[in-house]
Amino acid sequence: MSSRPIGVFDSGVGGLTVLKELIRRLPKERFVYFGDMARAPYGPKSKETVTRFSRQIVNFLMKQEVKAIVVACNTASAMALEALEKEFELPIIGVVKPGVKAAAETTNSGHIGLIGTEATIESGIYEDYLKEYRPDVKLTGRSCPLFVSLVEEGCIEDPVTTEIARRYMSGFKDTGMDTLIMGCTHFPMIEDTIQRAVGEGVRLVNPAFETARSTQEMLSEKDLLNKKDIPVNEEAYRFYVSDAPERFRRIASLFLPLSIGEAKQIAIEEY
Ligand code: DGL
């Protein structure tokens, strides 16, 4: 069981920021990544739809005989994780809880900021989890949907992104927060720009990093960590998409420090 791969999924390419951290922390693990390129973005979609999509993806990943699943997408973690945990028996971990926990441990002022997609911000799930760790801490959210497109267009260090960040953060950054959760897969890619826009006094929390740590802990607790070295090749890291494999490969090269082999297109609606 422990030599089986870990399944990771996202609405598209963004989840590769999570995969990157997972590979860094768990170099002996194999991964199967699914990017739902045909149905992205999830950010503006309803809970019902995102849950249905996520369920199909978990079914697909289970057919790949994964030992655990990481929901790399913030939107899917916010909207579908609870349903998935009830429906499936294998360990499923999302990015919301690890991010909230790290932010709750970081804040001194007792005020956390959250940026993400509309769906993530409106779900209220961050507030719910925060109540479990630090009911005394306040959270203010701001949706920043344009960041997703800017990153996918490769506008990483770019004046347009700087200006959009300045507008998103103006007013928001002055609400008293000292910690800001980058609650969307794409945002760590423009961490420096966000940091400049929000000011040096605010600490950024990257849920991708925290999720990799939580995944390691969870696998260790369940005695599921792979102990043997693995060859770093296309068999160790497999990629599947619901559409646009070439676009996926192209954007993936921005996100991942390793070149990915083929991304196989599959009919996700059949799962
Ligand atoms: N992966 C999504 C998230 O982390 C961002 C892109 C989308 O809206 O699908 O929320």
PDB file of C-alpha atoms in Angstrom, residues 12-17 19-20 33 35 37 151-154 186 189 239-241 244-263:
ATOM      1  CA  GLY A  12      -6.209  23.075 -13.851  1.00  0.00           C
ATOM      2  CA  VAL A  13      -2.565  23.989 -13.605  1.00  0.00           C
ATOM      3  CA  GLY A  14      -2.605  25.957 -10.344  1.00  0.00           C
ATOM      4  CA  GLY A  15      -2.394  22.859  -8.169  1.00  0.00           C
ATOM      5  CA  LEU A  16       1.126  22.350  -9.458  1.00  0.00           C
ATOM      6  CA  THR A  17       2.240  24.866  -6.794  1.00  0.00           C
ATOM      7  CA  LEU A  19       2.577  19.390  -6.170  1.00  0.00           C
ATOM      8  CA  LYS A  20       5.877  21.269  -6.157  1.00  0.00           C
ATOM      9  CA  TYR A  33      -1.905  14.690 -10.916  1.00  0.00           C
ATOM     10  CA  GLY A  35      -5.960  19.023 -13.902  1.00  0.00           C
ATOM     11  CA  MET A  37      -8.633  21.950 -17.817  1.00  0.00           C
ATOM     12  CA  VAL A 151      -0.536  34.029 -13.637  1.00  0.00           C
ATOM     13  CA  GLU A 152      -1.791  31.785 -16.441  1.00  0.00           C
ATOM     14  CA  GLU A 153      -0.789  34.474 -18.930  1.00  0.00           C
ATOM     15  CA  GLY A 154       2.714  34.374 -17.467  1.00  0.00           C
ATOM     16  CA  HIS A 186      -1.990  30.458  -8.282  1.00  0.00           C
ATOM     17  CA  MET A 189       3.485  32.335  -8.052  1.00  0.00           C
ATOM     18  CA  PHE A 239      -0.248  13.845 -15.381  1.00  0.00           C
ATOM     19  CA  TYR A 240      -3.819  13.672 -16.637  1.00  0.00           C
ATOM     20  CA  VAL A 241      -6.098  16.427 -17.906  1.00  0.00           C
ATOM     21  CA  ALA A 244      -5.863  20.945 -23.605  1.00  0.00           C
ATOM     22  CA  PRO A 245      -2.845  18.751 -22.744  1.00  0.00           C
ATOM     23  CA  GLU A 246      -0.479  21.011 -24.671  1.00  0.00           C
ATOM     24  CA  ARG A 247      -1.659  24.177 -22.935  1.00  0.00           C
ATOM     25  CA  PHE A 248      -1.292  22.331 -19.633  1.00  0.00           C
ATOM     26  CA  ARG A 249       2.292  21.351 -20.447  1.00  0.00           C
ATOM     27  CA  ARG A 250       3.156  24.881 -21.521  1.00  0.00           C
ATOM     28  CA  ILE A 251       1.812  26.569 -18.381  1.00  0.00           C
ATOM     29  CA  ALA A 252       3.115  23.752 -16.187  1.00  0.00           C
ATOM     30  CA  SER A 253       6.659  24.720 -17.142  1.00  0.00           C
ATOM     31  CA  LEU A 254       6.048  28.042 -15.344  1.00  0.00           C
ATOM     32  CA  PHE A 255       4.880  26.308 -12.178  1.00  0.00           C
ATOM     33  CA  LEU A 256       7.182  23.311 -11.841  1.00  0.00           C
ATOM     34  CA  PRO A 257      10.960  23.205 -11.793  1.00  0.00           C
ATOM     35  CA  LEU A 258      10.913  19.812 -13.558  1.00  0.00           C
ATOM     36  CA  SER A 259       9.870  19.124 -17.117  1.00  0.00           C
ATOM     37  CA  ILE A 260       6.739  17.043 -17.271  1.00  0.00           C
ATOM     38  CA  GLY A 261       6.293  14.231 -19.732  1.00  0.00           C
ATOM     39  CA  GLU A 262       3.072  13.635 -21.533  1.00  0.00           C
ATOM     40  CA  ALA A 263      -0.205  14.889 -20.030  1.00  0.00           C
TER      41      ALA A 263
END
